[in-house]
Amino acid sequence: MRAILRTRRTLNLGELNSLVFPVIVANCGGWVAYGIVRLDPFVFAPNALGVLLGLFYSLSALCFADKQAQDRIVQAFFFFTTLLLLAAGVTTFGHFSLANNVFIWGIVSNFISLTYYTAPLSTIAKVFHTRSAASLHAPICAMNMVNGVLWTAYGFATAQPFLFVPNAIGAALALFQVALCCIFRSKVHGPPGGGDAEAPTAHNPASRPYPAPGAATDDYMASTNSVDGLLPPRTVLSAPVNFAELSHMPIAEAAPAKRRSRGAHARASFDEGATVPM
């Protein structure tokens, strides 16, 4: 929730994996149907709330994601909505027994649950390549682990293998993701991945951008002049100085003095018999 609220405040999704949010809607939607068919209010109620929260997360991510992430969200919604509608049609018009309907919704919900728990793993290759867990949202991974443990316990207590099997697997996968978050601590990639990014200012010179050697100074001036007025307009930066070349340059000798000192002028005038001005 905090990551989504930060995204709405900064208008930037950052490195947050947006594919997780539509899967939350589908996962909770499947368990809502399972709870209705099995007449289990303890399954229905929390997952109904999860559908609402998942919609809020998904729509917020859809507004601020880039074009590629938006396409993935839409495709995920289309796929899982089609799957849920097919399951609803089969169980409603198939004239199956109650046990068979529970079995169908259990299979569908298990498939979506495993998809949900493995959705963050879509960025595992990026995590190992960049050695940064910025794309894995640590609070979501931690809550997935807690969620899996609790549903596993409830499934064992009520003898529902459709509950404890996928959630036990999900808890193990979430534990693996939490371990990755601890090993590869997230780097700063913008506001959604962590705290609010600090703008470069004169009071924070460490965050002030400097041009790379050989980079065009006009682009650098355009960027720095727009940040807190660090540089006045029309300031031109010289090219980077190569101090290695300067160390080999000969030092110019000082030019001889064109004017004699006052003492030397007095001695010359005394020798010539002139009066020394006082």
JSON list of N, CA and C in Angstrom, two decimals, residues 80-145:
[
{"chain": "A", "resi": 80, "resn": "PHE", "atom": "N", "xyz": [-6.66, -13.66, -17.10]},
{"chain": "A", "resi": 80, "resn": "PHE", "atom": "CA", "xyz": [-7.26, -14.19, -15.87]},
{"chain": "A", "resi": 80, "resn": "PHE", "atom": "C", "xyz": [-8.78, -13.99, -15.84]},
{"chain": "A", "resi": 81, "resn": "THR", "atom": "N", "xyz": [-9.26, -12.90, -16.43]},
{"chain": "A", "resi": 81, "resn": "THR", "atom": "CA", "xyz": [-10.71, -12.72, -16.50]},
{"chain": "A", "resi": 81, "resn": "THR", "atom": "C", "xyz": [-11.35, -13.80, -17.37]},
{"chain": "A", "resi": 82, "resn": "THR", "atom": "N", "xyz": [-10.70, -14.12, -18.48]},
{"chain": "A", "resi": 82, "resn": "THR", "atom": "CA", "xyz": [-11.20, -15.20, -19.34]},
{"chain": "A", "resi": 82, "resn": "THR", "atom": "C", "xyz": [-11.22, -16.53, -18.59]},
{"chain": "A", "resi": 83, "resn": "LEU", "atom": "N", "xyz": [-10.17, -16.82, -17.83]},
{"chain": "A", "resi": 83, "resn": "LEU", "atom": "CA", "xyz": [-10.10, -18.06, -17.07]},
{"chain": "A", "resi": 83, "resn": "LEU", "atom": "C", "xyz": [-11.20, -18.15, -16.02]},
{"chain": "A", "resi": 84, "resn": "LEU", "atom": "N", "xyz": [-11.42, -17.06, -15.30]},
{"chain": "A", "resi": 84, "resn": "LEU", "atom": "CA", "xyz": [-12.45, -17.06, -14.26]},
{"chain": "A", "resi": 84, "resn": "LEU", "atom": "C", "xyz": [-13.85, -17.17, -14.86]},
{"chain": "A", "resi": 85, "resn": "LEU", "atom": "N", "xyz": [-14.08, -16.52, -15.98]},
{"chain": "A", "resi": 85, "resn": "LEU", "atom": "CA", "xyz": [-15.40, -16.61, -16.63]},
{"chain": "A", "resi": 85, "resn": "LEU", "atom": "C", "xyz": [-15.66, -18.03, -17.14]},
{"chain": "A", "resi": 86, "resn": "LEU", "atom": "N", "xyz": [-14.64, -18.67, -17.68]},
{"chain": "A", "resi": 86, "resn": "LEU", "atom": "CA", "xyz": [-14.81, -20.05, -18.13]},
{"chain": "A", "resi": 86, "resn": "LEU", "atom": "C", "xyz": [-15.14, -20.97, -16.96]},
{"chain": "A", "resi": 87, "resn": "ALA", "atom": "N", "xyz": [-14.43, -20.80, -15.85]},
{"chain": "A", "resi": 87, "resn": "ALA", "atom": "CA", "xyz": [-14.71, -21.63, -14.67]},
{"chain": "A", "resi": 87, "resn": "ALA", "atom": "C", "xyz": [-16.11, -21.36, -14.14]},
{"chain": "A", "resi": 88, "resn": "ALA", "atom": "N", "xyz": [-16.52, -20.09, -14.15]},
{"chain": "A", "resi": 88, "resn": "ALA", "atom": "CA", "xyz": [-17.87, -19.77, -13.67]},
{"chain": "A", "resi": 88, "resn": "ALA", "atom": "C", "xyz": [-18.93, -20.38, -14.58]},
{"chain": "A", "resi": 89, "resn": "GLY", "atom": "N", "xyz": [-18.70, -20.33, -15.89]},
{"chain": "A", "resi": 89, "resn": "GLY", "atom": "CA", "xyz": [-19.66, -20.92, -16.81]},
{"chain": "A", "resi": 89, "resn": "GLY", "atom": "C", "xyz": [-19.77, -22.42, -16.67]},
{"chain": "A", "resi": 90, "resn": "VAL", "atom": "N", "xyz": [-18.63, -23.09, -16.50]},
{"chain": "A", "resi": 90, "resn": "VAL", "atom": "CA", "xyz": [-18.63, -24.55, -16.37]},
{"chain": "A", "resi": 90, "resn": "VAL", "atom": "C", "xyz": [-19.34, -24.98, -15.09]},
{"chain": "A", "resi": 91, "resn": "THR", "atom": "N", "xyz": [-19.03, -24.33, -13.97]},
{"chain": "A", "resi": 91, "resn": "THR", "atom": "CA", "xyz": [-19.63, -24.74, -12.70]},
{"chain": "A", "resi": 91, "resn": "THR", "atom": "C", "xyz": [-21.10, -24.33, -12.59]},
{"chain": "A", "resi": 92, "resn": "THR", "atom": "N", "xyz": [-21.51, -23.31, -13.33]},
{"chain": "A", "resi": 92, "resn": "THR", "atom": "CA", "xyz": [-22.91, -22.86, -13.25]},
{"chain": "A", "resi": 92, "resn": "THR", "atom": "C", "xyz": [-23.81, -23.67, -14.16]},
{"chain": "A", "resi": 93, "resn": "PHE", "atom": "N", "xyz": [-23.36, -23.90, -15.39]},
{"chain": "A", "resi": 93, "resn": "PHE", "atom": "CA", "xyz": [-24.23, -24.55, -16.38]},
{"chain": "A", "resi": 93, "resn": "PHE", "atom": "C", "xyz": [-23.83, -26.01, -16.66]},
{"chain": "A", "resi": 94, "resn": "GLY", "atom": "N", "xyz": [-22.84, -26.51, -15.97]},
{"chain": "A", "resi": 94, "resn": "GLY", "atom": "CA", "xyz": [-22.40, -27.88, -16.22]},
{"chain": "A", "resi": 94, "resn": "GLY", "atom": "C", "xyz": [-23.18, -28.93, -15.46]},
{"chain": "A", "resi": 95, "resn": "HIS", "atom": "N", "xyz": [-24.03, -28.50, -14.54]},
{"chain": "A", "resi": 95, "resn": "HIS", "atom": "CA", "xyz": [-24.85, -29.42, -13.74]},
{"chain": "A", "resi": 95, "resn": "HIS", "atom": "C", "xyz": [-23.98, -30.45, -13.02]},
{"chain": "A", "resi": 96, "resn": "PHE", "atom": "N", "xyz": [-22.87, -29.96, -12.46]},
{"chain": "A", "resi": 96, "resn": "PHE", "atom": "CA", "xyz": [-22.01, -30.84, -11.68]},
{"chain": "A", "resi": 96, "resn": "PHE", "atom": "C", "xyz": [-22.47, -30.86, -10.23]},
{"chain": "A", "resi": 97, "resn": "SER", "atom": "N", "xyz": [-21.97, -31.83, -9.51]},
{"chain": "A", "resi": 97, "resn": "SER", "atom": "CA", "xyz": [-22.28, -31.89, -8.07]},
{"chain": "A", "resi": 97, "resn": "SER", "atom": "C", "xyz": [-21.50, -30.81, -7.33]},
{"chain": "A", "resi": 98, "resn": "LEU", "atom": "N", "xyz": [-21.88, -30.58, -6.08]},
{"chain": "A", "resi": 98, "resn": "LEU", "atom": "CA", "xyz": [-21.20, -29.56, -5.27]},
{"chain": "A", "resi": 98, "resn": "LEU", "atom": "C", "xyz": [-19.73, -29.91, -5.09]},
{"chain": "A", "resi": 99, "resn": "ALA", "atom": "N", "xyz": [-19.45, -31.18, -4.88]},
{"chain": "A", "resi": 99, "resn": "ALA", "atom": "CA", "xyz": [-18.06, -31.60, -4.70]},
{"chain": "A", "resi": 99, "resn": "ALA", "atom": "C", "xyz": [-17.23, -31.34, -5.96]},
{"chain": "A", "resi": 100, "resn": "ASN", "atom": "N", "xyz": [-17.84, -31.58, -7.12]},
{"chain": "A", "resi": 100, "resn": "ASN", "atom": "CA", "xyz": [-17.12, -31.32, -8.37]},
{"chain": "A", "resi": 100, "resn": "ASN", "atom": "C", "xyz": [-16.90, -29.83, -8.60]},
{"chain": "A", "resi": 101, "resn": "ASN", "atom": "N", "xyz": [-17.88, -29.01, -8.23]},
{"chain": "A", "resi": 101, "resn": "ASN", "atom": "CA", "xyz": [-17.71, -27.56, -8.36]},
{"chain": "A", "resi": 101, "resn": "ASN", "atom": "C", "xyz": [-16.60, -27.06, -7.44]},
{"chain": "A", "resi": 102, "resn": "VAL", "atom": "N", "xyz": [-16.56, -27.60, -6.22]},
{"chain": "A", "resi": 102, "resn": "VAL", "atom": "CA", "xyz": [-15.48, -27.24, -5.30]},
{"chain": "A", "resi": 102, "resn": "VAL", "atom": "C", "xyz": [-14.13, -27.65, -5.88]},
{"chain": "A", "resi": 103, "resn": "PHE", "atom": "N", "xyz": [-14.09, -28.83, -6.49]},
{"chain": "A", "resi": 103, "resn": "PHE", "atom": "CA", "xyz": [-12.84, -29.32, -7.08]},
{"chain": "A", "resi": 103, "resn": "PHE", "atom": "C", "xyz": [-12.40, -28.41, -8.23]},
{"chain": "A", "resi": 104, "resn": "ILE", "atom": "N", "xyz": [-13.34, -28.01, -9.09]},
{"chain": "A", "resi": 104, "resn": "ILE", "atom": "CA", "xyz": [-12.99, -27.16, -10.24]},
{"chain": "A", "resi": 104, "resn": "ILE", "atom": "C", "xyz": [-12.44, -25.82, -9.76]},
{"chain": "A", "resi": 105, "resn": "TRP", "atom": "N", "xyz": [-13.15, -25.19, -8.82]},
{"chain": "A", "resi": 105, "resn": "TRP", "atom": "CA", "xyz": [-12.69, -23.90, -8.32]},
{"chain": "A", "resi": 105, "resn": "TRP", "atom": "C", "xyz": [-11.39, -24.05, -7.51]},
{"chain": "A", "resi": 106, "resn": "GLY", "atom": "N", "xyz": [-11.22, -25.19, -6.87]},
{"chain": "A", "resi": 106, "resn": "GLY", "atom": "CA", "xyz": [-9.96, -25.42, -6.16]},
{"chain": "A", "resi": 106, "resn": "GLY", "atom": "C", "xyz": [-8.78, -25.51, -7.11]},
{"chain": "A", "resi": 107, "resn": "ILE", "atom": "N", "xyz": [-8.97, -26.21, -8.24]},
{"chain": "A", "resi": 107, "resn": "ILE", "atom": "CA", "xyz": [-7.90, -26.32, -9.23]},
{"chain": "A", "resi": 107, "resn": "ILE", "atom": "C", "xyz": [-7.59, -24.95, -9.83]},
{"chain": "A", "resi": 108, "resn": "VAL", "atom": "N", "xyz": [-8.63, -24.21, -10.21]},
{"chain": "A", "resi": 108, "resn": "VAL", "atom": "CA", "xyz": [-8.43, -22.89, -10.81]},
{"chain": "A", "resi": 108, "resn": "VAL", "atom": "C", "xyz": [-7.73, -21.96, -9.82]},
{"chain": "A", "resi": 109, "resn": "SER", "atom": "N", "xyz": [-8.19, -21.96, -8.57]},
{"chain": "A", "resi": 109, "resn": "SER", "atom": "CA", "xyz": [-7.60, -21.08, -7.55]},
{"chain": "A", "resi": 109, "resn": "SER", "atom": "C", "xyz": [-6.16, -21.47, -7.25]},
{"chain": "A", "resi": 110, "resn": "ASN", "atom": "N", "xyz": [-5.87, -22.77, -7.25]},
{"chain": "A", "resi": 110, "resn": "ASN", "atom": "CA", "xyz": [-4.50, -23.20, -7.02]},
{"chain": "A", "resi": 110, "resn": "ASN", "atom": "C", "xyz": [-3.58, -22.74, -8.14]},
{"chain": "A", "resi": 111, "resn": "PHE", "atom": "N", "xyz": [-4.04, -22.84, -9.38]},
{"chain": "A", "resi": 111, "resn": "PHE", "atom": "CA", "xyz": [-3.24, -22.39, -10.52]},
{"chain": "A", "resi": 111, "resn": "PHE", "atom": "C", "xyz": [-2.94, -20.90, -10.42]},
{"chain": "A", "resi": 112, "resn": "ILE", "atom": "N", "xyz": [-3.96, -20.10, -10.10]},
{"chain": "A", "resi": 112, "resn": "ILE", "atom": "CA", "xyz": [-3.75, -18.66, -10.00]},
{"chain": "A", "resi": 112, "resn": "ILE", "atom": "C", "xyz": [-2.87, -18.32, -8.81]},
{"chain": "A", "resi": 113, "resn": "SER", "atom": "N", "xyz": [-3.04, -19.04, -7.69]},
{"chain": "A", "resi": 113, "resn": "SER", "atom": "CA", "xyz": [-2.22, -18.78, -6.51]},
{"chain": "A", "resi": 113, "resn": "SER", "atom": "C", "xyz": [-0.75, -19.03, -6.79]},
{"chain": "A", "resi": 114, "resn": "LEU", "atom": "N", "xyz": [-0.45, -20.13, -7.45]},
{"chain": "A", "resi": 114, "resn": "LEU", "atom": "CA", "xyz": [0.95, -20.41, -7.78]},
{"chain": "A", "resi": 114, "resn": "LEU", "atom": "C", "xyz": [1.49, -19.37, -8.76]},
{"chain": "A", "resi": 115, "resn": "THR", "atom": "N", "xyz": [0.63, -18.90, -9.67]},
{"chain": "A", "resi": 115, "resn": "THR", "atom": "CA", "xyz": [1.05, -17.82, -10.57]},
{"chain": "A", "resi": 115, "resn": "THR", "atom": "C", "xyz": [1.35, -16.55, -9.79]},
{"chain": "A", "resi": 116, "resn": "TYR", "atom": "N", "xyz": [0.51, -16.27, -8.80]},
{"chain": "A", "resi": 116, "resn": "TYR", "atom": "CA", "xyz": [0.71, -15.08, -7.97]},
{"chain": "A", "resi": 116, "resn": "TYR", "atom": "C", "xyz": [2.02, -15.16, -7.19]},
{"chain": "A", "resi": 117, "resn": "TYR", "atom": "N", "xyz": [2.27, -16.30, -6.58]},
{"chain": "A", "resi": 117, "resn": "TYR", "atom": "CA", "xyz": [3.48, -16.44, -5.77]},
{"chain": "A", "resi": 117, "resn": "TYR", "atom": "C", "xyz": [4.75, -16.43, -6.63]},
{"chain": "A", "resi": 118, "resn": "THR", "atom": "N", "xyz": [4.62, -16.87, -7.88]},
{"chain": "A", "resi": 118, "resn": "THR", "atom": "CA", "xyz": [5.80, -16.89, -8.76]},
{"chain": "A", "resi": 118, "resn": "THR", "atom": "C", "xyz": [5.93, -15.62, -9.60]},
{"chain": "A", "resi": 119, "resn": "ALA", "atom": "N", "xyz": [4.93, -14.72, -9.56]},
{"chain": "A", "resi": 119, "resn": "ALA", "atom": "CA", "xyz": [4.99, -13.50, -10.38]},
{"chain": "A", "resi": 119, "resn": "ALA", "atom": "C", "xyz": [6.22, -12.65, -10.07]},
{"chain": "A", "resi": 120, "resn": "PRO", "atom": "N", "xyz": [6.58, -12.44, -8.79]},
{"chain": "A", "resi": 120, "resn": "PRO", "atom": "CA", "xyz": [7.81, -11.66, -8.54]},
{"chain": "A", "resi": 120, "resn": "PRO", "atom": "C", "xyz": [9.06, -12.32, -9.07]},
{"chain": "A", "resi": 121, "resn": "LEU", "atom": "N", "xyz": [9.02, -13.64, -9.29]},
{"chain": "A", "resi": 121, "resn": "LEU", "atom": "CA", "xyz": [10.20, -14.34, -9.80]},
{"chain": "A", "resi": 121, "resn": "LEU", "atom": "C", "xyz": [10.51, -13.96, -11.24]},
{"chain": "A", "resi": 122, "resn": "SER", "atom": "N", "xyz": [9.59, -13.24, -11.91]},
{"chain": "A", "resi": 122, "resn": "SER", "atom": "CA", "xyz": [9.85, -12.82, -13.29]},
{"chain": "A", "resi": 122, "resn": "SER", "atom": "C", "xyz": [11.02, -11.86, -13.38]},
{"chain": "A", "resi": 123, "resn": "THR", "atom": "N", "xyz": [11.41, -11.26, -12.26]},
{"chain": "A", "resi": 123, "resn": "THR", "atom": "CA", "xyz": [12.54, -10.32, -12.26]},
{"chain": "A", "resi": 123, "resn": "THR", "atom": "C", "xyz": [13.78, -10.90, -11.59]},
{"chain": "A", "resi": 124, "resn": "ILE", "atom": "N", "xyz": [13.77, -12.22, -11.31]},
{"chain": "A", "resi": 124, "resn": "ILE", "atom": "CA", "xyz": [14.91, -12.82, -10.63]},
{"chain": "A", "resi": 124, "resn": "ILE", "atom": "C", "xyz": [16.18, -12.69, -11.45]},
{"chain": "A", "resi": 125, "resn": "ALA", "atom": "N", "xyz": [16.08, -12.91, -12.77]},
{"chain": "A", "resi": 125, "resn": "ALA", "atom": "CA", "xyz": [17.26, -12.78, -13.62]},
{"chain": "A", "resi": 125, "resn": "ALA", "atom": "C", "xyz": [17.84, -11.37, -13.54]},
{"chain": "A", "resi": 126, "resn": "LYS", "atom": "N", "xyz": [16.96, -10.38, -13.51]},
{"chain": "A", "resi": 126, "resn": "LYS", "atom": "CA", "xyz": [17.41, -8.99, -13.39]},
{"chain": "A", "resi": 126, "resn": "LYS", "atom": "C", "xyz": [18.08, -8.74, -12.05]},
{"chain": "A", "resi": 127, "resn": "VAL", "atom": "N", "xyz": [17.54, -9.36, -10.99]},
{"chain": "A", "resi": 127, "resn": "VAL", "atom": "CA", "xyz": [18.12, -9.19, -9.65]},
{"chain": "A", "resi": 127, "resn": "VAL", "atom": "C", "xyz": [19.55, -9.72, -9.62]},
{"chain": "A", "resi": 128, "resn": "PHE", "atom": "N", "xyz": [19.77, -10.90, -10.18]},
{"chain": "A", "resi": 128, "resn": "PHE", "atom": "CA", "xyz": [21.12, -11.48, -10.17]},
{"chain": "A", "resi": 128, "resn": "PHE", "atom": "C", "xyz": [22.05, -10.73, -11.13]},
{"chain": "A", "resi": 129, "resn": "HIS", "atom": "N", "xyz": [21.50, -10.21, -12.23]},
{"chain": "A", "resi": 129, "resn": "HIS", "atom": "CA", "xyz": [22.35, -9.51, -13.21]},
{"chain": "A", "resi": 129, "resn": "HIS", "atom": "C", "xyz": [22.80, -8.15, -12.66]},
{"chain": "A", "resi": 130, "resn": "THR", "atom": "N", "xyz": [21.87, -7.41, -12.07]},
{"chain": "A", "resi": 130, "resn": "THR", "atom": "CA", "xyz": [22.19, -6.08, -11.55]},
{"chain": "A", "resi": 130, "resn": "THR", "atom": "C", "xyz": [22.65, -6.10, -10.11]},
{"chain": "A", "resi": 131, "resn": "ARG", "atom": "N", "xyz": [22.51, -7.28, -9.44]},
{"chain": "A", "resi": 131, "resn": "ARG", "atom": "CA", "xyz": [22.85, -7.40, -8.03]},
{"chain": "A", "resi": 131, "resn": "ARG", "atom": "C", "xyz": [22.11, -6.37, -7.20]},
{"chain": "A", "resi": 132, "resn": "SER", "atom": "N", "xyz": [20.87, -6.14, -7.57]},
{"chain": "A", "resi": 132, "resn": "SER", "atom": "CA", "xyz": [20.00, -5.21, -6.85]},
{"chain": "A", "resi": 132, "resn": "SER", "atom": "C", "xyz": [18.60, -5.80, -6.81]},
{"chain": "A", "resi": 133, "resn": "ALA", "atom": "N", "xyz": [17.98, -5.75, -5.63]},
{"chain": "A", "resi": 133, "resn": "ALA", "atom": "CA", "xyz": [16.62, -6.27, -5.44]},
{"chain": "A", "resi": 133, "resn": "ALA", "atom": "C", "xyz": [15.58, -5.17, -5.51]},
{"chain": "A", "resi": 134, "resn": "ALA", "atom": "N", "xyz": [15.88, -4.10, -6.27]},
{"chain": "A", "resi": 134, "resn": "ALA", "atom": "CA", "xyz": [14.93, -2.99, -6.35]},
{"chain": "A", "resi": 134, "resn": "ALA", "atom": "C", "xyz": [13.61, -3.40, -6.98]},
{"chain": "A", "resi": 135, "resn": "SER", "atom": "N", "xyz": [13.63, -4.38, -7.89]},
{"chain": "A", "resi": 135, "resn": "SER", "atom": "CA", "xyz": [12.40, -4.82, -8.55]},
{"chain": "A", "resi": 135, "resn": "SER", "atom": "C", "xyz": [11.58, -5.76, -7.68]},
{"chain": "A", "resi": 136, "resn": "LEU", "atom": "N", "xyz": [12.14, -6.25, -6.58]},
{"chain": "A", "resi": 136, "resn": "LEU", "atom": "CA", "xyz": [11.40, -7.07, -5.62]},
{"chain": "A", "resi": 136, "resn": "LEU", "atom": "C", "xyz": [10.99, -6.18, -4.46]},
{"chain": "A", "resi": 137, "resn": "HIS", "atom": "N", "xyz": [9.69, -5.99, -4.30]},
{"chain": "A", "resi": 137, "resn": "HIS", "atom": "CA", "xyz": [9.22, -5.14, -3.22]},
{"chain": "A", "resi": 137, "resn": "HIS", "atom": "C", "xyz": [9.23, -5.94, -1.93]},
{"chain": "A", "resi": 138, "resn": "ALA", "atom": "N", "xyz": [10.14, -5.60, -1.04]},
{"chain": "A", "resi": 138, "resn": "ALA", "atom": "CA", "xyz": [10.36, -6.39, 0.17]},
{"chain": "A", "resi": 138, "resn": "ALA", "atom": "C", "xyz": [9.11, -6.52, 1.04]},
{"chain": "A", "resi": 139, "resn": "PRO", "atom": "N", "xyz": [8.32, -5.45, 1.28]},
{"chain": "A", "resi": 139, "resn": "PRO", "atom": "CA", "xyz": [7.10, -5.63, 2.09]},
{"chain": "A", "resi": 139, "resn": "PRO", "atom": "C", "xyz": [6.11, -6.62, 1.49]},
{"chain": "A", "resi": 140, "resn": "ILE", "atom": "N", "xyz": [5.95, -6.59, 0.15]},
{"chain": "A", "resi": 140, "resn": "ILE", "atom": "CA", "xyz": [5.04, -7.54, -0.49]},
{"chain": "A", "resi": 140, "resn": "ILE", "atom": "C", "xyz": [5.56, -8.96, -0.32]},
{"chain": "A", "resi": 141, "resn": "CYS", "atom": "N", "xyz": [6.86, -9.17, -0.50]},
{"chain": "A", "resi": 141, "resn": "CYS", "atom": "CA", "xyz": [7.43, -10.50, -0.34]},
{"chain": "A", "resi": 141, "resn": "CYS", "atom": "C", "xyz": [7.26, -11.00, 1.09]},
{"chain": "A", "resi": 142, "resn": "ALA", "atom": "N", "xyz": [7.49, -10.12, 2.06]},
{"chain": "A", "resi": 142, "resn": "ALA", "atom": "CA", "xyz": [7.35, -10.52, 3.46]},
{"chain": "A", "resi": 142, "resn": "ALA", "atom": "C", "xyz": [5.90, -10.87, 3.79]},
{"chain": "A", "resi": 143, "resn": "MET", "atom": "N", "xyz": [4.96, -10.05, 3.32]},
{"chain": "A", "resi": 143, "resn": "MET", "atom": "CA", "xyz": [3.55, -10.32, 3.59]},
{"chain": "A", "resi": 143, "resn": "MET", "atom": "C", "xyz": [3.07, -11.57, 2.86]},
{"chain": "A", "resi": 144, "resn": "ASN", "atom": "N", "xyz": [3.61, -11.84, 1.68]},
{"chain": "A", "resi": 144, "resn": "ASN", "atom": "CA", "xyz": [3.28, -13.09, 0.99]},
{"chain": "A", "resi": 144, "resn": "ASN", "atom": "C", "xyz": [3.72, -14.30, 1.81]},
{"chain": "A", "resi": 145, "resn": "MET", "atom": "N", "xyz": [4.87, -14.19, 2.45]},
{"chain": "A", "resi": 145, "resn": "MET", "atom": "CA", "xyz": [5.34, -15.29, 3.28]},
{"chain": "A", "resi": 145, "resn": "MET", "atom": "C", "xyz": [4.41, -15.49, 4.48]}
]
